[in-house]
Tab-separated table of N, CA and C in Angstrom:
chain	number	residue	atom	x	y	z
W	176	MET	N	20.969	-116.025	234.608
W	176	MET	CA	19.898	-116.751	235.247
W	176	MET	C	19.035	-115.753	236.022
W	177	ALA	N	17.742	-115.884	235.878
W	177	ALA	CA	16.811	-114.994	236.572
W	177	ALA	C	16.589	-115.496	237.997
W	178	TYR	N	16.267	-114.557	238.864
W	178	TYR	CA	16.019	-114.895	240.266
W	178	TYR	C	14.983	-113.925	240.818
W	179	LEU	N	14.475	-114.235	242.015
W	179	LEU	CA	13.464	-113.415	242.664
W	179	LEU	C	14.060	-112.697	243.860
W	180	VAL	N	13.600	-111.457	244.087
W	180	VAL	CA	14.046	-110.665	245.232
W	180	VAL	C	12.808	-110.053	245.869
W	181	ARG	N	12.690	-110.227	247.175
W	181	ARG	CA	11.577	-109.623	247.907
W	181	ARG	C	11.967	-108.197	248.286
W	182	ARG	N	11.071	-107.240	248.029
W	182	ARG	CA	11.299	-105.835	248.338
W	182	ARG	C	10.306	-105.362	249.400
W	183	ALA	N	10.552	-104.164	249.907
W	183	ALA	CA	9.669	-103.584	250.930
W	183	ALA	C	8.276	-103.363	250.346
W	184	GLY	N	7.300	-103.418	251.196
W	184	GLY	CA	5.930	-103.169	250.772
W	184	GLY	C	5.261	-104.351	250.107
W	185	GLY	N	5.846	-105.533	250.225
W	185	GLY	CA	5.238	-106.738	249.651
W	185	GLY	C	5.511	-106.966	248.184
W	186	LYS	N	6.354	-106.136	247.591
W	186	LYS	CA	6.689	-106.337	246.182
W	186	LYS	C	7.746	-107.425	246.042
W	187	VAL	N	7.669	-108.102	244.918
W	187	VAL	CA	8.686	-109.086	244.555
W	187	VAL	C	9.136	-108.747	243.144
W	188	GLN	N	10.431	-108.849	242.916
W	188	GLN	CA	10.978	-108.541	241.598
W	188	GLN	C	11.613	-109.777	240.981
W	189	VAL	N	11.427	-109.894	239.674
W	189	VAL	CA	12.160	-110.883	238.894
W	189	VAL	C	13.362	-110.124	238.345
W	190	ARG	N	14.557	-110.598	238.671
W	190	ARG	CA	15.768	-109.901	238.265
W	190	ARG	C	16.681	-110.846	237.499
W	191	GLU	N	17.615	-110.245	236.772
W	191	GLU	CA	18.583	-111.010	235.997
W	191	GLU	C	19.944	-110.352	236.156
W	192	SER	N	20.974	-111.160	236.307
W	192	SER	CA	22.327	-110.648	236.404
W	192	SER	C	22.949	-110.666	235.010
W	193	VAL	N	23.486	-109.506	234.603
W	193	VAL	CA	24.114	-109.400	233.283
W	193	VAL	C	25.529	-108.864	233.425
W	194	ARG	N	26.390	-109.207	232.468
W	194	ARG	CA	27.759	-108.697	232.456
W	194	ARG	C	27.797	-107.401	231.665
W	195	THR	N	28.506	-106.457	232.221
W	195	THR	CA	28.744	-105.199	231.507
W	195	THR	C	30.238	-104.920	231.535
W	196	GLU	N	30.640	-103.840	230.875
W	196	GLU	CA	32.058	-103.467	230.885
W	196	GLU	C	32.510	-103.099	232.290
W	197	ARG	N	31.587	-102.632	233.108
W	197	ARG	CA	31.912	-102.241	234.478
W	197	ARG	C	31.678	-103.373	235.483
W	198	GLY	N	31.437	-104.580	234.983
W	198	GLY	CA	31.235	-105.713	235.877
W	198	GLY	C	29.794	-106.184	235.864
W	199	PRO	N	29.473	-107.169	236.722
W	199	PRO	CA	28.115	-107.707	236.728
W	199	PRO	C	27.121	-106.678	237.288
W	200	ARG	N	25.957	-106.643	236.679
W	200	ARG	CA	24.882	-105.761	237.116
W	200	ARG	C	23.589	-106.562	237.194
W	201	SER	N	22.709	-106.136	238.067
W	201	SER	CA	21.409	-106.777	238.202
W	201	SER	C	20.352	-105.879	237.564
W	202	ARG	N	19.545	-106.480	236.689
W	202	ARG	CA	18.480	-105.731	236.023
W	202	ARG	C	17.123	-106.258	236.468
W	203	MET	N	16.180	-105.348	236.701
W	203	MET	CA	14.824	-105.764	237.043
W	203	MET	C	14.092	-106.093	235.745
W	204	LEU	N	13.480	-107.273	235.719
W	204	LEU	CA	12.731	-107.696	234.542
W	204	LEU	C	11.234	-107.508	234.723
W	205	ALA	N	10.768	-107.698	235.950
W	205	ALA	CA	9.341	-107.556	236.246
W	205	ALA	C	9.167	-107.360	237.740
W	206	SER	N	8.035	-106.749	238.104
W	206	SER	CA	7.710	-106.529	239.507
W	206	SER	C	6.252	-106.908	239.717
W	207	PHE	N	5.944	-107.534	240.852
W	207	PHE	CA	4.563	-107.937	241.115
W	207	PHE	C	4.318	-107.985	242.614
W	208	ARG	N	3.059	-107.980	242.983
W	208	ARG	CA	2.626	-108.167	244.374
W	208	ARG	C	1.837	-109.469	244.442
W	209	GLY	N	1.874	-110.102	245.591
W	209	GLY	CA	1.129	-111.349	245.735
W	209	GLY	C	1.896	-112.501	245.124
W	210	ALA	N	1.159	-113.389	244.469
W	210	ALA	CA	1.760	-114.593	243.899
W	210	ALA	C	2.353	-114.308	242.523
W	211	LEU	N	3.404	-115.028	242.194
W	211	LEU	CA	3.987	-114.972	240.856
W	211	LEU	C	2.919	-115.440	239.874
W	212	ASN	N	2.850	-114.791	238.718
W	212	ASN	CA	1.802	-115.131	237.751
W	212	ASN	C	2.355	-115.113	236.332
W	213	ASP	N	1.523	-115.549	235.398
W	213	ASP	CA	1.932	-115.608	233.986
W	213	ASP	C	2.299	-114.233	233.440
W	214	HIS	N	1.550	-113.218	233.842
W	214	HIS	CA	1.807	-111.866	233.342
W	214	HIS	C	3.234	-111.421	233.711
W	215	ALA	N	3.619	-111.612	234.957
W	215	ALA	CA	4.962	-111.222	235.391
W	215	ALA	C	6.034	-112.041	234.673
W	216	LEU	N	5.785	-113.327	234.491
W	216	LEU	CA	6.755	-114.168	233.785
W	216	LEU	C	6.875	-113.772	232.322
W	217	ASP	N	5.753	-113.447	231.687
W	217	ASP	CA	5.795	-113.014	230.284
W	217	ASP	C	6.560	-111.705	230.141
W	218	GLN	N	6.311	-110.779	231.055
W	218	GLN	CA	7.002	-109.492	231.036
W	218	GLN	C	8.503	-109.703	231.230
W	219	ALA	N	8.867	-110.547	232.178
W	219	ALA	CA	10.283	-110.832	232.436
W	219	ALA	C	10.932	-111.505	231.229
W	220	ALA	N	10.232	-112.417	230.596
W	220	ALA	CA	10.784	-113.123	229.436
W	220	ALA	C	11.057	-112.163	228.280
W	221	ARG	N	10.193	-111.161	228.106
W	221	ARG	CA	10.402	-110.184	227.033
W	221	ARG	C	11.645	-109.335	227.271
W	222	LYS	N	11.929	-109.023	228.533
W	222	LYS	CA	13.059	-108.143	228.850
W	222	LYS	C	14.370	-108.884	229.068
W	223	ALA	N	14.293	-110.182	229.306
W	223	ALA	CA	15.496	-110.953	229.648
W	223	ALA	C	16.463	-111.045	228.474
W	224	VAL	N	17.748	-111.034	228.810
W	224	VAL	CA	18.795	-111.195	227.811
W	224	VAL	C	18.933	-112.673	227.444
W	225	ARG	N	18.859	-113.530	228.450
W	225	ARG	CA	18.947	-114.965	228.241
W	225	ARG	C	17.572	-115.595	228.404
W	226	PRO	N	17.376	-116.816	227.869
W	226	PRO	CA	16.075	-117.486	228.016
W	226	PRO	C	15.709	-117.654	229.494
W	227	LEU	N	14.448	-117.455	229.775
W	227	LEU	CA	13.938	-117.516	231.144
W	227	LEU	C	13.495	-118.940	231.461
W	228	ASP	N	13.904	-119.468	232.598
W	228	ASP	CA	13.477	-120.795	233.046
W	228	ASP	C	12.256	-120.612	233.944
W	229	ARG	N	11.066	-120.710	233.356
W	229	ARG	CA	9.814	-120.446	234.076
W	229	ARG	C	9.627	-121.405	235.252
W	230	GLU	N	9.890	-122.691	235.013
W	230	GLU	CA	9.690	-123.688	236.068
W	230	GLU	C	10.596	-123.419	237.266
W	231	ASP	N	11.831	-122.983	236.991
W	231	ASP	CA	12.760	-122.667	238.069
W	231	ASP	C	12.255	-121.477	238.886
W	232	LEU	N	11.750	-120.457	238.214
W	232	LEU	CA	11.228	-119.289	238.930
W	232	LEU	C	9.981	-119.643	239.733
W	233	ILE	N	9.129	-120.498	239.200
W	233	ILE	CA	7.934	-120.938	239.928
W	233	ILE	C	8.342	-121.688	241.186
W	234	ALA	N	9.342	-122.577	241.051
W	234	ALA	CA	9.829	-123.325	242.216
W	234	ALA	C	10.425	-122.380	243.262
W	235	LYS	N	11.174	-121.374	242.801
W	235	LYS	CA	11.753	-120.406	243.733
W	235	LYS	C	10.662	-119.600	244.435
W	236	ALA	N	9.627	-119.225	243.700
W	236	ALA	CA	8.518	-118.469	244.301
W	236	ALA	C	7.831	-119.294	245.379
W	237	GLN	N	7.650	-120.561	245.130
W	237	GLN	CA	7.008	-121.420	246.129
W	237	GLN	C	7.913	-121.615	247.341
W	238	THR	N	9.221	-121.728	247.107
W	238	THR	CA	10.174	-121.860	248.203
W	238	THR	C	10.188	-120.611	249.077
W	239	MET	N	10.076	-119.439	248.434
W	239	MET	CA	10.067	-118.165	249.164
W	239	MET	C	8.741	-117.919	249.887
W	240	GLY	N	7.724	-118.706	249.586
W	240	GLY	CA	6.416	-118.488	250.186
W	240	GLY	C	5.575	-117.487	249.415
W	241	VAL	N	6.038	-117.111	248.223
W	241	VAL	CA	5.296	-116.160	247.393
W	241	VAL	C	4.130	-116.856	246.711
W	242	GLY	N	4.364	-118.068	246.259
W	242	GLY	CA	3.316	-118.832	245.588
W	242	GLY	C	3.278	-118.581	244.093
W	243	TRP	N	2.370	-119.286	243.436
W	243	TRP	CA	2.240	-119.241	241.993
W	243	TRP	C	0.771	-119.311	241.627
W	244	THR	N	0.350	-118.467	240.712
W	244	THR	CA	-1.019	-118.484	240.217
W	244	THR	C	-0.967	-118.448	238.697
W	245	SER	N	-1.494	-119.479	238.064
W	245	SER	CA	-1.507	-119.502	236.597
W	245	SER	C	-2.727	-118.751	236.090
W	246	SER	N	-2.639	-118.260	234.870
W	246	SER	CA	-3.762	-117.514	234.295
W	246	SER	C	-4.979	-118.410	234.109
W	247	THR	N	-4.752	-119.700	233.871
W	247	THR	CA	-5.895	-120.603	233.708
W	247	THR	C	-6.635	-120.796	235.021
W	248	SER	N	-5.900	-120.855	236.136
W	248	SER	CA	-6.593	-121.000	237.420
W	248	SER	C	-7.343	-119.733	237.767
W	249	VAL	N	-6.797	-118.572	237.398
W	249	VAL	CA	-7.500	-117.305	237.637
W	249	VAL	C	-8.788	-117.272	236.815
W	250	ALA	N	-8.710	-117.674	235.555
W	250	ALA	CA	-9.898	-117.695	234.697
W	250	ALA	C	-10.936	-118.670	235.229
W	251	ALA	N	-10.489	-119.814	235.732
W	251	ALA	CA	-11.417	-120.797	236.290
W	251	ALA	C	-12.111	-120.229	237.533
W	252	ARG	N	-11.357	-119.548	238.389
W	252	ARG	CA	-11.961	-118.938	239.583
W	252	ARG	C	-12.985	-117.870	239.206
W	253	GLN	N	-12.660	-117.069	238.196
W	253	GLN	CA	-13.595	-116.032	237.743
W	253	GLN	C	-14.869	-116.652	237.189
W	254	LEU	N	-14.746	-117.738	236.442
W	254	LEU	CA	-15.911	-118.433	235.909
W	254	LEU	C	-16.786	-118.965	237.028
W	255	VAL	N	-16.166	-119.587	238.030
W	255	VAL	CA	-16.935	-120.120	239.154
W	255	VAL	C	-17.654	-118.992	239.891
W	256	LYS	N	-16.988	-117.865	240.097
W	256	LYS	CA	-17.628	-116.711	240.760
W	256	LYS	C	-18.842	-116.233	239.979
W	257	ARG	N	-18.684	-116.102	238.660
W	257	ARG	CA	-19.806	-115.640	237.833
W	257	ARG	C	-20.965	-116.619	237.889
W	258	LEU	N	-20.660	-117.920	237.867
W	258	LEU	CA	-21.724	-118.918	237.923
W	258	LEU	C	-22.438	-118.881	239.269
W	259	ARG	N	-21.694	-118.640	240.353
W	259	ARG	CA	-22.313	-118.534	241.683
W	259	ARG	C	-23.245	-117.335	241.776
W	260	ARG	N	-22.924	-116.276	241.016
W	260	ARG	CA	-23.753	-115.069	241.031
W	260	ARG	C	-24.944	-115.174	240.094
W	261	GLY	N	-25.102	-116.309	239.445
W	261	GLY	CA	-26.282	-116.508	238.611
W	261	GLY	C	-26.056	-116.372	237.124
W	262	SER	N	-24.820	-116.107	236.693
W	262	SER	CA	-24.557	-116.035	235.259
W	262	SER	C	-24.774	-117.404	234.633
W	263	THR	N	-25.071	-117.414	233.354
W	263	THR	CA	-25.276	-118.679	232.661
W	263	THR	C	-24.219	-118.845	231.577
W	264	LEU	N	-24.053	-120.092	231.193
W	264	LEU	CA	-23.105	-120.426	230.125
W	264	LEU	C	-23.860	-120.648	228.824
W	265	ASP	N	-23.140	-120.559	227.748
W	265	ASP	CA	-23.662	-120.956	226.455
W	265	ASP	C	-24.038	-122.438	226.577
W	266	PRO	N	-25.199	-122.867	226.080
W	266	PRO	CA	-25.628	-124.271	226.249
W	266	PRO	C	-24.610	-125.294	225.749
W	267	VAL	N	-23.929	-124.996	224.650
W	267	VAL	CA	-22.915	-125.932	224.140
W	267	VAL	C	-21.767	-126.037	225.131
W	268	MET	N	-21.304	-124.885	225.642
W	268	MET	CA	-20.218	-124.868	226.620
W	268	MET	C	-20.647	-125.588	227.906
W	269	GLU	N	-21.882	-125.409	228.299
W	269	GLU	CA	-22.393	-126.050	229.512
W	269	GLU	C	-22.352	-127.570	229.375
W	270	THR	N	-22.757	-128.076	228.220
W	270	THR	CA	-22.736	-129.520	227.981
W	270	THR	C	-21.315	-130.054	227.987
W	271	GLU	N	-20.413	-129.361	227.289
W	271	GLU	CA	-19.014	-129.802	227.250
W	271	GLU	C	-18.381	-129.787	228.633
W	272	LEU	N	-18.655	-128.730	229.394
W	272	LEU	CA	-18.100	-128.612	230.738
W	272	LEU	C	-18.627	-129.726	231.640
W	273	ALA	N	-19.923	-129.997	231.567
W	273	ALA	CA	-20.513	-131.064	232.388
W	273	ALA	C	-19.909	-132.414	232.034
W	274	ASP	N	-19.743	-132.684	230.737
W	274	ASP	CA	-19.151	-133.958	230.315
W	274	ASP	C	-17.713	-134.087	230.802
W	275	ASP	N	-16.932	-133.011	230.634
W	275	ASP	CA	-15.529	-133.049	231.059
W	275	ASP	C	-15.401	-133.208	232.569
W	276	LEU	N	-16.225	-132.492	233.313
W	276	LEU	CA	-16.159	-132.594	234.775
W	276	LEU	C	-16.593	-133.965	235.251
W	277	ASP	N	-17.588	-134.543	234.586
W	277	ASP	CA	-18.056	-135.871	234.974
W	277	ASP	C	-16.954	-136.899	234.794
W	278	GLU	N	-16.238	-136.804	233.653
W	278	GLU	CA	-15.132	-137.732	233.410
W	278	GLU	C	-13.984	-137.497	234.390
W	279	ALA	N	-13.698	-136.248	234.677
W	279	ALA	CA	-12.581	-135.921	235.570
W	279	ALA	C	-12.884	-136.285	237.017
W	280	ALA	N	-14.160	-136.257	237.394
W	280	ALA	CA	-14.530	-136.511	238.789
W	280	ALA	C	-14.082	-137.891	239.253
W	281	ASP	N	-14.053	-138.849	238.341
W	281	ASP	CA	-13.612	-140.201	238.706
W	281	ASP	C	-12.142	-140.232	239.107
W	282	TRP	N	-11.360	-139.277	238.607
W	282	TRP	CA	-9.924	-139.290	238.851
W	282	TRP	C	-9.477	-138.303	239.915
W	283	VAL	N	-10.347	-137.430	240.354
W	283	VAL	CA	-9.965	-136.442	241.369
W	283	VAL	C	-9.611	-137.174	242.655
W	284	GLY	N	-8.456	-136.884	243.185
W	284	GLY	CA	-8.036	-137.474	244.450
W	284	GLY	C	-7.379	-138.831	244.338
W	285	THR	N	-7.297	-139.392	243.133
W	285	THR	CA	-6.632	-140.688	243.015
W	285	THR	C	-5.125	-140.477	242.963
W	286	SER	N	-4.424	-141.429	243.491
W	286	SER	CA	-2.965	-141.324	243.543
W	286	SER	C	-2.360	-141.751	242.206
W	287	ASP	N	-1.095	-141.430	242.034
W	287	ASP	CA	-0.381	-141.858	240.828
W	287	ASP	C	-0.339	-143.374	240.739
W	288	GLU	N	-0.260	-144.045	241.890
W	288	GLU	CA	-0.225	-145.507	241.909
W	288	GLU	C	-1.528	-146.082	241.363
W	289	GLU	N	-2.675	-145.493	241.793
W	289	GLU	CA	-3.973	-145.974	241.312
W	289	GLU	C	-4.125	-145.727	239.814
W	290	ARG	N	-3.684	-144.580	239.355
W	290	ARG	CA	-3.765	-144.275	237.927
W	290	ARG	C	-2.893	-145.229	237.124
W	291	GLY	N	-1.690	-145.502	237.642
W	291	GLY	CA	-0.794	-146.434	236.963
W	291	GLY	C	-1.367	-147.839	236.914
W	292	ALA	N	-1.979	-148.279	238.025
W	292	ALA	CA	-2.587	-149.618	238.056
W	292	ALA	C	-3.720	-149.716	237.045
W	293	THR	N	-4.523	-148.667	236.931
W	293	THR	CA	-5.620	-148.660	235.966
W	293	THR	C	-5.093	-148.712	234.540
W	294	LEU	N	-4.045	-147.963	234.270
W	294	LEU	CA	-3.444	-147.989	232.938
W	294	LEU	C	-2.915	-149.379	232.606
W	295	ARG	N	-2.245	-150.012	233.575
W	295	ARG	CA	-1.730	-151.372	233.341
W	295	ARG	C	-2.878	-152.342	233.060
W	296	GLU	N	-3.990	-152.211	233.809
W	296	GLU	CA	-5.144	-153.084	233.581
W	296	GLU	C	-5.709	-152.889	232.172
W	297	LEU	N	-5.786	-151.642	231.723
W	297	LEU	CA	-6.283	-151.369	230.375
W	297	LEU	C	-5.361	-151.956	229.309
W	298	LEU	N	-4.064	-151.852	229.532
W	298	LEU	CA	-3.120	-152.421	228.569
W	298	LEU	C	-3.221	-153.948	228.539
W	299	ARG	N	-3.376	-154.561	229.702
W	299	ARG	CA	-3.536	-156.024	229.748
W	299	ARG	C	-4.822	-156.447	229.041
W	300	LEU	N	-5.901	-155.689	229.248
W	300	LEU	CA	-7.168	-155.998	228.596
W	300	LEU	C	-7.042	-155.900	227.084
W	301	SER	N	-6.419	-154.834	226.592
W	301	SER	CA	-6.276	-154.688	225.140
W	301	SER	C	-5.398	-155.800	224.577
W	302	ASP	N	-4.383	-156.220	225.318
W	302	ASP	CA	-3.531	-157.319	224.876
W	302	ASP	C	-4.326	-158.619	224.825
W	303	ALA	N	-5.160	-158.866	225.842
W	303	ALA	CA	-5.971	-160.082	225.872
W	303	ALA	C	-6.973	-160.101	224.719
W	304	ILE	N	-7.550	-158.961	224.419
W	304	ILE	CA	-8.499	-158.890	223.297
W	304	ILE	C	-7.780	-159.176	221.986
W	305	ALA	N	-6.604	-158.573	221.817
W	305	ALA	CA	-5.853	-158.794	220.584
W	305	ALA	C	-5.448	-160.256	220.425
W	306	ARG	N	-5.076	-160.912	221.517
W	306	ARG	CA	-4.649	-162.318	221.438
W	306	ARG	C	-5.822	-163.260	221.224
W	307	SER	N	-7.014	-162.883	221.671
W	307	SER	CA	-8.166	-163.772	221.567
W	307	SER	C	-8.777	-163.788	220.168
W	308	ARG	N	-8.447	-162.840	219.351
W	308	ARG	CA	-9.004	-162.789	217.996
W	308	ARG	C	-8.395	-163.888	217.145
W	309	ASP	N	-9.226	-164.483	216.305
W	309	ASP	CA	-8.717	-165.467	215.351
W	309	ASP	C	-7.865	-164.739	214.330
W	310	ALA	N	-6.929	-165.479	213.796
W	310	ALA	CA	-6.111	-164.891	212.741
W	310	ALA	C	-7.014	-164.554	211.574
W	311	LEU	N	-6.739	-163.479	210.920
W	311	LEU	CA	-7.550	-163.079	209.782
W	311	LEU	C	-7.390	-164.118	208.678
W	312	SER	N	-8.522	-164.521	208.112
W	312	SER	CA	-8.447	-165.517	207.043
W	312	SER	C	-7.876	-164.877	205.793
W	313	PRO	N	-7.061	-165.654	205.060
W	313	PRO	CA	-6.483	-165.083	203.849
W	313	PRO	C	-7.589	-164.770	202.846
W	314	SER	N	-7.400	-163.692	202.135
W	314	SER	CA	-8.438	-163.300	201.181
W	314	SER	C	-8.451	-164.271	200.009
W	315	ARG	N	-9.643	-164.470	199.483
W	315	ARG	CA	-9.783	-165.357	198.334
W	315	ARG	C	-9.164	-164.684	197.125
W	316	SER	N	-8.605	-165.508	196.240
W	316	SER	CA	-8.003	-164.927	195.050
W	316	SER	C	-9.058	-164.282	194.171
W	317	GLU	N	-10.257	-164.857	194.164
W	317	GLU	CA	-11.365	-164.277	193.416
W	317	GLU	C	-12.491	-163.979	194.404
W	318	PRO	N	-12.687	-162.740	194.762
W	318	PRO	CA	-13.701	-162.432	195.763
W	318	PRO	C	-15.120	-162.658	195.263
W	319	TYR	N	-15.331	-162.662	193.957
W	319	TYR	CA	-16.680	-162.867	193.417
W	319	TYR	C	-16.647	-164.031	192.441
W	320	PRO	N	-17.766	-164.701	192.277
W	320	PRO	CA	-17.767	-165.811	191.302
W	320	PRO	C	-17.495	-165.296	189.890
W	321	HIS	N	-16.756	-166.085	189.151
W	321	HIS	CA	-16.431	-165.713	187.780
W	321	HIS	C	-17.616	-166.062	186.885
W	322	ILE	N	-18.068	-165.100	186.123
W	322	ILE	CA	-19.211	-165.340	185.235
W	322	ILE	C	-18.659	-165.662	183.835
W	323	ASP	N	-19.076	-166.825	183.358
W	323	ASP	CA	-18.634	-167.254	182.040
W	323	ASP	C	-19.749	-166.938	181.063
W	324	SER	N	-19.607	-165.871	180.318
W	324	SER	CA	-20.681	-165.452	179.416
W	324	SER	C	-20.802	-166.354	178.177
W	325	GLU	N	-19.728	-167.091	177.844
W	325	GLU	CA	-19.797	-167.974	176.660
W	325	GLU	C	-20.673	-169.165	176.919
W	326	HIS	N	-20.646	-169.719	178.109
W	326	HIS	CA	-21.410	-170.919	178.419
W	326	HIS	C	-22.691	-170.600	179.173
W	327	GLY	N	-22.947	-169.302	179.400
W	327	GLY	CA	-24.207	-168.878	180.000
W	327	GLY	C	-24.347	-169.205	181.478
W	328	GLY	N	-23.334	-169.092	182.251
W	328	GLY	CA	-23.477	-169.369	183.673
W	328	GLY	C	-22.242	-169.029	184.459
W	329	VAL	N	-22.226	-169.542	185.665
W	329	VAL	CA	-21.118	-169.304	186.565
W	329	VAL	C	-20.116	-170.417	186.401
W	330	ALA	N	-18.867	-170.094	186.285
W	330	ALA	CA	-17.836	-171.099	186.100
W	330	ALA	C	-17.498	-171.767	187.401
């Protein structure tokens, strides 16, 4: 199982305990400063003997006060900085971003209870719509009139 160790100078190490012929040993898998991040976790996962539990390490980092920064949040912060400095987006990306943010803005700050209540209301509405529809009429055995060419007309 991997664990975190705080070292002098603000460094934090991701370490793993392994069995050897001489007894248990601790191996360093990754080292980082600041908050735990995807890069350090990826590096540790490559060196680890056993599968790495990323969520457990993130929880431990938060418990230790080290914190966690995902690569997506870093990329989002960099994008916001560039936009504040006057950079522009590709027009297609700008439209998609505006649409996504507009939809997300309605849900920012809502509690799980409010989201659950909205979902239940939507399910009740879809159920009511389904129940209000008339039963589909059975299809006719002959969808088109039969043309009787011998008698010159429609049978």
